[in-house]
Each structure stands twice: as structure tokens, then as C-alpha cells.
Tab-separated table of C-alpha atoms and ligand atoms in Angstrom:
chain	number	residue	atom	x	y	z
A	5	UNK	CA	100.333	53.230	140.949
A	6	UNK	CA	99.594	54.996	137.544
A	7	UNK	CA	102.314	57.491	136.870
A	8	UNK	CA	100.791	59.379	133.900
A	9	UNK	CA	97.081	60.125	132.572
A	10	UNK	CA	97.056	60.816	129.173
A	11	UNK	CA	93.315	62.510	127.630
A	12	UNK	CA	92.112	61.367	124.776
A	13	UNK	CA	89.031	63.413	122.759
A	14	UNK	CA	87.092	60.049	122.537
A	15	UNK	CA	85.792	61.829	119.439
A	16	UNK	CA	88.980	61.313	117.365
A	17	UNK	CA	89.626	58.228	115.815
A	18	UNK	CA	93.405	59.534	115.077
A	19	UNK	CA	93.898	60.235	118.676
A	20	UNK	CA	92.185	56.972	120.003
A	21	UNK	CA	93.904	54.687	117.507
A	22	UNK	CA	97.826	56.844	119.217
A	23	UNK	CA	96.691	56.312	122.417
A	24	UNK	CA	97.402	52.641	123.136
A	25	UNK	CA	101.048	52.782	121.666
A	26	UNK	CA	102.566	55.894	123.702
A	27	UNK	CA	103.084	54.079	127.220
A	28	UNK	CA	100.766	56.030	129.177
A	29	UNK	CA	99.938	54.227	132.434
A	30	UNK	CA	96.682	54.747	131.754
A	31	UNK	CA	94.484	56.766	129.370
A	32	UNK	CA	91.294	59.185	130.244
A	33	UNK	CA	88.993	59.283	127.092
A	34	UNK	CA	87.251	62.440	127.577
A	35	UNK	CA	84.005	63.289	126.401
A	36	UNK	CA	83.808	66.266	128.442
A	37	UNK	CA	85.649	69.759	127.239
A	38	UNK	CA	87.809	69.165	124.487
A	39	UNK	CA	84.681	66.912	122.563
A	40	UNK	CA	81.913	69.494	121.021
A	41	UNK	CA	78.483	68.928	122.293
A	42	UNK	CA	77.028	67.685	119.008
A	43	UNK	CA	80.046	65.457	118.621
A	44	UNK	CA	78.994	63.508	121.540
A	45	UNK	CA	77.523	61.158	120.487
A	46	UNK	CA	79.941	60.031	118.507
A	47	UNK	CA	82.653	60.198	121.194
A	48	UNK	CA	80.155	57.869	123.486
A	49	UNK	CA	79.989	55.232	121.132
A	50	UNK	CA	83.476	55.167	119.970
A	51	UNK	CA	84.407	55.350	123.772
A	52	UNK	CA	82.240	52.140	124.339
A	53	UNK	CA	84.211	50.313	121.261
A	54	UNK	CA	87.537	50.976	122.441
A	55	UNK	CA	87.540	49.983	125.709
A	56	UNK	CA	87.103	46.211	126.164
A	57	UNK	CA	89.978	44.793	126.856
A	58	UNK	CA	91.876	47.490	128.038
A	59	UNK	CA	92.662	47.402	131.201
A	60	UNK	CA	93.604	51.230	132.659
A	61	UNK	CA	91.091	53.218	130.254
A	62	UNK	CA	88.980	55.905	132.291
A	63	UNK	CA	86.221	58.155	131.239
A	64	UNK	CA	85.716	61.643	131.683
A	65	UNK	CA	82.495	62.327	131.899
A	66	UNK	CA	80.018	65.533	131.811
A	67	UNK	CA	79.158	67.047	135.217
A	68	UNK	CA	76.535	65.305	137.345
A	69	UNK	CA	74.317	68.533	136.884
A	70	UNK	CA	74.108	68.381	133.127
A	71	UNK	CA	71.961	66.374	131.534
A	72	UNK	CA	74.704	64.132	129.025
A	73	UNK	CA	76.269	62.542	132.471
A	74	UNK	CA	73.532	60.373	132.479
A	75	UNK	CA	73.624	59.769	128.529
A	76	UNK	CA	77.931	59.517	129.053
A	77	UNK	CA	77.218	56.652	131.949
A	78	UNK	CA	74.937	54.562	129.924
A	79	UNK	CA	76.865	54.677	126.739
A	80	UNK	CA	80.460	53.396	128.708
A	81	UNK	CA	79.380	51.395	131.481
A	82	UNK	CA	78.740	48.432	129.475
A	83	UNK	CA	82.301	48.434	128.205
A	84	UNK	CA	83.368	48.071	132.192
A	85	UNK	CA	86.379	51.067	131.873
A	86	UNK	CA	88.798	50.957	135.113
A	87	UNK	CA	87.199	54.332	136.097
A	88	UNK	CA	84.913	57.380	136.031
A	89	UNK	CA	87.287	60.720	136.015
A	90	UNK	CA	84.361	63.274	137.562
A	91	UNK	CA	84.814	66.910	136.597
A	92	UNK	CA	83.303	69.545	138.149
A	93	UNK	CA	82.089	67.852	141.705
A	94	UNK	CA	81.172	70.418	144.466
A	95	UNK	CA	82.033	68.306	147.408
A	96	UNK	CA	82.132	64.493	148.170
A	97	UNK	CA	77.872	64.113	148.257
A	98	UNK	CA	78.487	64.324	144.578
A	99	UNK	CA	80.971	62.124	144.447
A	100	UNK	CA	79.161	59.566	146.180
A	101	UNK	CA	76.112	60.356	144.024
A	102	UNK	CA	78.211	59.487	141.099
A	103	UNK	CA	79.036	55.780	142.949
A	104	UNK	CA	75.048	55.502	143.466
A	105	UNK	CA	74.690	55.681	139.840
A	106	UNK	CA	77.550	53.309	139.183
A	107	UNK	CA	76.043	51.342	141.265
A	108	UNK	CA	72.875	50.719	139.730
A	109	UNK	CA	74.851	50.576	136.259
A	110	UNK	CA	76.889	47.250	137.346
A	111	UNK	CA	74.504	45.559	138.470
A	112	UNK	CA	72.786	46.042	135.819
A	113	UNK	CA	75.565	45.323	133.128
A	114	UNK	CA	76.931	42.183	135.537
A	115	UNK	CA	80.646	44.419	136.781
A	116	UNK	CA	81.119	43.000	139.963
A	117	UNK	CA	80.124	45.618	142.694
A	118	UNK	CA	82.502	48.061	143.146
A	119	UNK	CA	85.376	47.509	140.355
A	120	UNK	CA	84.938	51.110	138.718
A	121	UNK	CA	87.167	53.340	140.073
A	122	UNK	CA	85.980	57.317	140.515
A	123	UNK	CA	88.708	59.998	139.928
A	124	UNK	CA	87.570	63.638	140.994
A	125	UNK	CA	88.866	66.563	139.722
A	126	UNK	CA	88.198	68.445	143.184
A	127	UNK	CA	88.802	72.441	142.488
A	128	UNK	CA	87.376	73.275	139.117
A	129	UNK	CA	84.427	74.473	141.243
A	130	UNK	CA	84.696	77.436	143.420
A	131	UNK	CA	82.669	75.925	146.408
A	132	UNK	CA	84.743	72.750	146.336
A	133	UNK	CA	87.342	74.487	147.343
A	134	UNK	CA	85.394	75.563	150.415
A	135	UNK	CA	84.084	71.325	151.357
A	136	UNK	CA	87.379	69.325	150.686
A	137	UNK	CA	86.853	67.444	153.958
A	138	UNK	CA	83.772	66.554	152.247
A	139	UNK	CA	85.453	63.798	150.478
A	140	UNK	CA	87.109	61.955	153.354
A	141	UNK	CA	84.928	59.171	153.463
A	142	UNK	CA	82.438	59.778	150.581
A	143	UNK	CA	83.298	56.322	148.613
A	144	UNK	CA	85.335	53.508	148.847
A	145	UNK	CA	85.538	53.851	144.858
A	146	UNK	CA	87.505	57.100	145.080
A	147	UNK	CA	90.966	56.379	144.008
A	148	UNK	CA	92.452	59.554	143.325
A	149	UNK	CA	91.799	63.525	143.558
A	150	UNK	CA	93.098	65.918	140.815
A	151	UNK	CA	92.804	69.365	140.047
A	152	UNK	CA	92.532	71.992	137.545
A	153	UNK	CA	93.273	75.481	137.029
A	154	UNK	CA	91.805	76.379	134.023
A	155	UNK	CA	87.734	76.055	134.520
A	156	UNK	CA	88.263	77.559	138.319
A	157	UNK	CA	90.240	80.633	136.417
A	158	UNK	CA	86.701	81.200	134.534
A	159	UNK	CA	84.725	80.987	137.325
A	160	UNK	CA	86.685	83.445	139.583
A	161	UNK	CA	87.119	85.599	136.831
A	162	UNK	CA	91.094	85.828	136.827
A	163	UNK	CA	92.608	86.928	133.084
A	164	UNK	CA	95.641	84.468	134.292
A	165	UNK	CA	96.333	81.542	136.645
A	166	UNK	CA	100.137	81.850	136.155
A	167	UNK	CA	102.858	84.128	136.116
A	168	UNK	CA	104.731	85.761	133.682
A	169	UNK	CA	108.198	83.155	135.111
A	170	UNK	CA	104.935	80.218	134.356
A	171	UNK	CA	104.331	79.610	137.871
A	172	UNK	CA	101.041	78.975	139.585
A	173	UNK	CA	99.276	82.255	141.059
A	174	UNK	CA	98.306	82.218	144.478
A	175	UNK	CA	94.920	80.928	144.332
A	176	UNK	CA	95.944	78.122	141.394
A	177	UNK	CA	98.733	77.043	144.608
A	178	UNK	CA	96.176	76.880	147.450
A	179	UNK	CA	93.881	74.913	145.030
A	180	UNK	CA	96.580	72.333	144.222
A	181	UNK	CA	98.474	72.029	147.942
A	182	UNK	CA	94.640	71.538	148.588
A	183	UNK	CA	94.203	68.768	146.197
A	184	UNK	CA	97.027	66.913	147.595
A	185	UNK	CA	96.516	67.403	151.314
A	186	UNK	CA	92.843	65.689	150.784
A	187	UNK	CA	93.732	63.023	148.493
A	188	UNK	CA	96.615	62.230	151.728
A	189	UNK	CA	93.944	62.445	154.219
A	190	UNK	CA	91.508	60.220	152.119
A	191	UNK	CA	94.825	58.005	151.573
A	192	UNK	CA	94.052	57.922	147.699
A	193	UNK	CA	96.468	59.033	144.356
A	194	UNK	CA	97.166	62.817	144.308
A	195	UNK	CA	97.834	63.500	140.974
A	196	UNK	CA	99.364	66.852	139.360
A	197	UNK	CA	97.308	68.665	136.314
A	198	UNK	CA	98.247	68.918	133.173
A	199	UNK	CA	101.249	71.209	131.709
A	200	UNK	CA	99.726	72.781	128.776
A	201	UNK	CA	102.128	73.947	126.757
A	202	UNK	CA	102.744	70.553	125.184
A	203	UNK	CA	105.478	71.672	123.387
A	204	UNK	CA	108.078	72.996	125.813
A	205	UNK	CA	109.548	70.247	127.443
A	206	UNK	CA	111.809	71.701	129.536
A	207	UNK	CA	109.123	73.102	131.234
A	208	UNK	CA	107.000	69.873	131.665
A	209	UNK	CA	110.320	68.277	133.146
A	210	UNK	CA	110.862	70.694	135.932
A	211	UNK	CA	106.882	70.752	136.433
A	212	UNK	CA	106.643	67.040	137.110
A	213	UNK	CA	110.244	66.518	138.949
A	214	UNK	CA	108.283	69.284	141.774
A	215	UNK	CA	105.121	67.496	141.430
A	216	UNK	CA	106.817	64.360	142.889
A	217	UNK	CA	109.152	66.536	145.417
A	218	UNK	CA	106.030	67.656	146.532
A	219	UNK	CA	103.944	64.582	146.892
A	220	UNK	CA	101.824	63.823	143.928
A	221	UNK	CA	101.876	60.010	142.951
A	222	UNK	CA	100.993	60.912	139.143
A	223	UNK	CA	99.906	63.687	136.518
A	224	UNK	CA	97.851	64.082	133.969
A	225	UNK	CA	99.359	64.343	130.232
A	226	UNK	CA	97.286	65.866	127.328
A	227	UNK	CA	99.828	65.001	124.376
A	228	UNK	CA	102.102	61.670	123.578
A	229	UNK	CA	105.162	63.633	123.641
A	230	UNK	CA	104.490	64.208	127.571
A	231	UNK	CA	104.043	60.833	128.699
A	232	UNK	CA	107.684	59.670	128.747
A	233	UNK	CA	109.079	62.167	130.600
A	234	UNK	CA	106.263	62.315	133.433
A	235	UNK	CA	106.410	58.590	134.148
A	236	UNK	CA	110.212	59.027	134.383
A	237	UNK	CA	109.611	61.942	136.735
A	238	UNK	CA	107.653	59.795	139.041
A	239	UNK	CA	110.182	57.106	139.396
A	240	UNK	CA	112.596	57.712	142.287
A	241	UNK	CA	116.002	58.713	140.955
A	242	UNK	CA	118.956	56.355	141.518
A	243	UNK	CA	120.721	58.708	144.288
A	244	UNK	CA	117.066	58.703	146.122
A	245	UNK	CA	117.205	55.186	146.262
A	246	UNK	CA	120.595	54.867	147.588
A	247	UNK	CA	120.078	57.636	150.285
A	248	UNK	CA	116.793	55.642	151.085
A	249	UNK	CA	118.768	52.122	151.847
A	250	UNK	CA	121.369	53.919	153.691
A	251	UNK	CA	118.545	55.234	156.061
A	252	UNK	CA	116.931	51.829	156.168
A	253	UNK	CA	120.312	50.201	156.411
A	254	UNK	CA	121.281	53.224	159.976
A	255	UNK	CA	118.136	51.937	161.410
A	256	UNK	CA	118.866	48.521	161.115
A	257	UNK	CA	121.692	48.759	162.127
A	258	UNK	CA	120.728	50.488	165.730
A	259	UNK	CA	117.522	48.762	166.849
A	260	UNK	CA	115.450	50.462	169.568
A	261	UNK	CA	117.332	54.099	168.596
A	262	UNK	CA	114.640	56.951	168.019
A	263	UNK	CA	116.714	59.155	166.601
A	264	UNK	CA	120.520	58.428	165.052
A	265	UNK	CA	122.919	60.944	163.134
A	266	UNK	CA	123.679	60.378	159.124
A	267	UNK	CA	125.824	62.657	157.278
A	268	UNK	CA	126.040	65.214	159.792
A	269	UNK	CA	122.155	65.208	160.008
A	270	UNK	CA	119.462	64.261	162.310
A	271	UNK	CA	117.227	61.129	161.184
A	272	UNK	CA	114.129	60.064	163.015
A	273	UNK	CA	110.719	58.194	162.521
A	274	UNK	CA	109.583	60.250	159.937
A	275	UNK	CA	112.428	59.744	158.138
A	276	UNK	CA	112.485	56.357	158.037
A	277	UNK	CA	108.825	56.329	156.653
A	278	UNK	CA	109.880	58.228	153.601
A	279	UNK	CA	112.891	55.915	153.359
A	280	UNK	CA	110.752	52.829	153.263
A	281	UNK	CA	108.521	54.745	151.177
A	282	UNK	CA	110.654	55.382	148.607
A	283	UNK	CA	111.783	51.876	148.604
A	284	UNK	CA	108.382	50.733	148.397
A	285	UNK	CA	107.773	52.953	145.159
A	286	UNK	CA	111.118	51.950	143.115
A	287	UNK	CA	110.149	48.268	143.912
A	288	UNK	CA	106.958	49.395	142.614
A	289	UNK	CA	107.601	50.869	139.600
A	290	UNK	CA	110.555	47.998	138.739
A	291	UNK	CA	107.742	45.267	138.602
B	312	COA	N1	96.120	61.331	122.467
B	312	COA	C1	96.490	60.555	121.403
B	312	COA	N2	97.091	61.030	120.318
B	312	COA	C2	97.331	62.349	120.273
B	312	COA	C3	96.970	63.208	121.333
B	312	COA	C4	96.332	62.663	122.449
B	312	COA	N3	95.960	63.413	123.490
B	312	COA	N4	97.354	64.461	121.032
B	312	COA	C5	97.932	64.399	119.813
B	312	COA	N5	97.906	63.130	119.364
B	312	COA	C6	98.474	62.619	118.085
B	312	COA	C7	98.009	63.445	116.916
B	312	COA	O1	96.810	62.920	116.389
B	312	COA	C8	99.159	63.270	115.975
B	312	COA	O2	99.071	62.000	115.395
B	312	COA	P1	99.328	61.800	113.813
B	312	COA	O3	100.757	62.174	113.631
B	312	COA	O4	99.032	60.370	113.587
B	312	COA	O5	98.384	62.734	113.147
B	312	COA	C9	100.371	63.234	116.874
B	312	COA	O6	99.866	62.820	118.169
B	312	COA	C10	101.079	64.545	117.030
B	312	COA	O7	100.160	65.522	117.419
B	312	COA	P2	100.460	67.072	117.198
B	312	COA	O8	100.309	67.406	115.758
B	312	COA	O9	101.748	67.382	117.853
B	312	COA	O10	99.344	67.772	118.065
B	312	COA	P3	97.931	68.279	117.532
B	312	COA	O11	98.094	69.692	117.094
B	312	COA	O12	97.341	67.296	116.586
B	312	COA	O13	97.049	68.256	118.859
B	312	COA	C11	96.133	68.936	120.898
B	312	COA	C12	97.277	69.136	119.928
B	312	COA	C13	96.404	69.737	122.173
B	312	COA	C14	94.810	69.401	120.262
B	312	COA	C15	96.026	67.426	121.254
B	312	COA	O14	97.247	67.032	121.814
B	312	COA	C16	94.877	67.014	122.126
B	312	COA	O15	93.757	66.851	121.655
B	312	COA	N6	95.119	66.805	123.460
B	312	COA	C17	94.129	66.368	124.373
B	312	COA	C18	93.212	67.508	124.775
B	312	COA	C19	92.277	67.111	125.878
B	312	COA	O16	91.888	65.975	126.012
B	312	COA	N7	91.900	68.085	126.725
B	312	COA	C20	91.048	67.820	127.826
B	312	COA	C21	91.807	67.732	129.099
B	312	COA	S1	92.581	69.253	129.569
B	313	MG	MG1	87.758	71.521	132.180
């Protein structure tokens, strides 16, 4: 499970020649916002030369609705990336509209059927906020939702998504609890957006130590300096671990009991899940 996204303006060769050495679980080339529109393409073919090889190098693309989606797809597809990171989707028709096309792409560059992966970035749209269970079901190529405050902030018309203590406003909250509830119900990565201010990391540690608490397998990173400290984040601390086996271990220890006492608290199923979960993740992320 990828613990950290980092983006990459596929138009800089600086940026693109960093990106490999800064142990990012995997890296998002964008050729979306942060590339301008006549430096595109550039940033397609220099996308298309970096990738082979690699193996956890996605693409962020244009919107299906604009016309350089179709010019982004062509330009990558050959280079087989891990992944398609969709911006802008209005529900899960588009995301499986997106799969038709990558469809027709593989076949025709000889991918096996199905090996791109599709990453949607599921609130940056008003109405997608109002068709989440859209996506349950869409395509088996979805393998993770994010979100993103900053495009939905435009299109609302809000002067500010966050607060003057830095924490999400109410809408920016519903649109991220949203994000993770789907990608849960679709059983795919929930992963946290990006923590702009790439410079305060005291910040970014507290961010991505909640995003974890509060379910989300992974985040997105937009400088080097951020990538260490979110894949730490999304590692289960040592005194999680231990709590974890000592659950594991109660249960074990009284077969056929639904509910036992630990620590002067009550532990039941639901517990035990997380437990294993847990355990599952630190084996994970050891290998
Ligand atoms: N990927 C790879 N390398 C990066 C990088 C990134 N996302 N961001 C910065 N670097 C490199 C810089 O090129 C620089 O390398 P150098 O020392 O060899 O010149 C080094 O890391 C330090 O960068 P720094 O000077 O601290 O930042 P900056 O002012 O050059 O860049 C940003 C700041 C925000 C413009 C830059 O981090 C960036 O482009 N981030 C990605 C933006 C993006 O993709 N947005 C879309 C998604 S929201
Ligand atoms: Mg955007």
C-alpha cells in the first residue's frame, strides 16, 4: 500500500530528475494544474521518457471534458505508467469512461488488459460531491479516491477553505470524511490531500498522524521535504503494535468469547478487526 504521492510538474526536468531519489512510494507526474497549457507538450513527452521502468509512476491527467485528456492519454500510455490520477470526475460514469479509453489504449499499445490503475480525485467538482455512491462499482481499475480542497474552494466561491488555527472549514471536512467513507465502501486506498505549506513541518506531521487516526491509507506530498515524514506517519507506531498483539494475543487466549475485558476496557469483534488490521499493515510496511 503506497504511503505517500509525491507530484511532479512533468514539465521540469529539475523536478523529474529529484523525484526518483526522495523515497516517495510512488510519484504522480502531473500535467494538469501546476504545468502551463503551452508547456504541455513538453510535459507529455518528457512524461513518456521517464517512465519506463519505473514501476509506481502515475499520471495526472487533464479533465475528461477538455480536449488535452485525449492528447495527455496518447502521449503516456505507451510508456505503460502504474496509473491514471483523474482530476475533476463528476461521478463514477466518468470514471469508467476514463477505463473505456484505457481500454482501447492497451490494447492497442500491447499492456495487458487491465494493469493501469485509475486514481480519482472525487470532490474537486461540486456535483461529485452530490453522486459519491456513483463510484461503488464503476471500475475494477479504481484503486484509490482522493480529494482536494483547493479547485472545489473556486467553484463554491469560498475566499478560504481553512481556518485561521489551519483547520479544514466545514464544507472542506464533509468533502474529505466523504472521500474516505466511499473509497471504504468501494474497498479501495483513501488517501489524504496535500498539506500545502511545504515548509512548516510541524504542521504536515500533525496533519498526516490524523489522516491515519482517521483512516486514510496514504497522502499526497507536493515537495521532497514531505515525503519522509508522511510515510512515517502511515506506519503504525511501536505502542500500536504492541496494544494490537495484546488484543490478538486476549482473543487467543479465550476462544469462543464475544466480548472479554483488557485494561479495564471492553474489547469485542470490532476490535479485534482493527487489531489484526494493524498487524496486517506493520507486516506490510516491514516487507
Ligand atoms: N518533485 C521533485 N523535486 C522537487 C519538487 C517536486 N514536487 N518540488 C521541489 N523539488 C526540488 C526543487 O527542484 C529543488 O531542487 P534543486 O535543489 O535541485 O533545485 C529542491 O527540490 C528544493 O526545492 P525548493 O527550492 O524548496 O522548492 P521550490 O521553490 O523550487 O518549489 C514548489 C516549490 C511548490 C513550486 C514545488 O515544490 C512544486 O512544484 N511542487 C509540486 C506542485 C504540484 O505538482 N502541484 C500540483 C498538485 S497540488
Ligand atoms: Mg487542482
Amino acid at each position: 500500500m503506497n504511503r505517500s504521492f509525491l507530484f511532479v510538474p512533468a514539465d521540469s526536468e529539475r523536478k523529474l530528475q529529484k523525484a526518483g531519489d526522495v523515497g516517495a512510494d510512488a510519484l504522480i507526474l502531473d500535467l494538469e494544474d501546476s504545468v502551463a497549457p503551452d508547456a504541455r507538450p513538453d510535459a507529455r513527452a518528457m512524461a513518456a521518457e521517464y517512465i519506463p521502468g519505473k514501476p509506481d509512476v502515475w499520471v495526472r491527467i487533464n479533465p475528461l471534458d477538455a480536449v488535452d485528456s485525449a492528447a495527455d492519454l496518447e502521449a503516456v500510455m505507451p510508456s505503460s505508467p502504474a496509473g491514471i490520477v483523474l482530476p475533476k470526475p463528476r461521478n463514477g460514469a466518468d470514471v469508467a469512461e476514463l477505463s473505456r479509453r484505457i481500454d482501447e489504449l492497451e490494447q492497442c499499445h500491447g499492456i495487458p488488459p487491465g494493469r493501469t490503475g485509475i486514481i480519482a480525485l472525487c470532490t474537486e467538482v461540486p456535483e461529485a460531491l452530490l453522486t459519491l455512491h456513483s463510484y461503488i462499482g464503476a471500475t475494477p481499475r479504481l484503486s484509490g479516491l482522493s480529494w482536494g480542497a483547493e479547485d472545489l474552494s473556486v467553484a463554491v466561491g469560498a475566499s478560504a477553505n481553512r481556518d485561521e488555527r489551519g483547520e479544514w472549514l466545514p464544507l472542506f471536512q464533509m468533502a474529505r470524511n466523504l472521500c474516505l467513507l466511499t473509497a471504504s465502501a468501494v474497498e479501495v486506498a483513501a488517501i489524504d490531500t496535500v498539506y500545502t505549506d511545504f515548509r512548516d513541518d510541524e504542521g504536515l506531521l500533525r496533519y498526516a498522524a490524523n489522516a491515519r487516526r482517521d483512516g486514510f491509507s496514504g497522502m499526497l506530498a507536493i515537495h521532497p521535504g514531505q515525503v519522509e515524514a508522511i510515510n512515517a506517519a502511515f506506519v503504525p507506531s511501536t505502542a500500536e503494535v504492541e496494544h494490537a498483539e495484546r488484543v490478538v494475543a486476549a482473543f487467543d487466549a479465550n476462544p469462543g468469547a464475544g466480548t472479554i475485558g483488557m485494561d479495564g476496557k471492553m474489547l469485542d469483534r470490532p476490535h479485534l478487526v482493527q487489531a489484526q488490521r494493524i498487524l496486517a499493515l506493520a507486516k506490510r510496511t516491514n516487507s
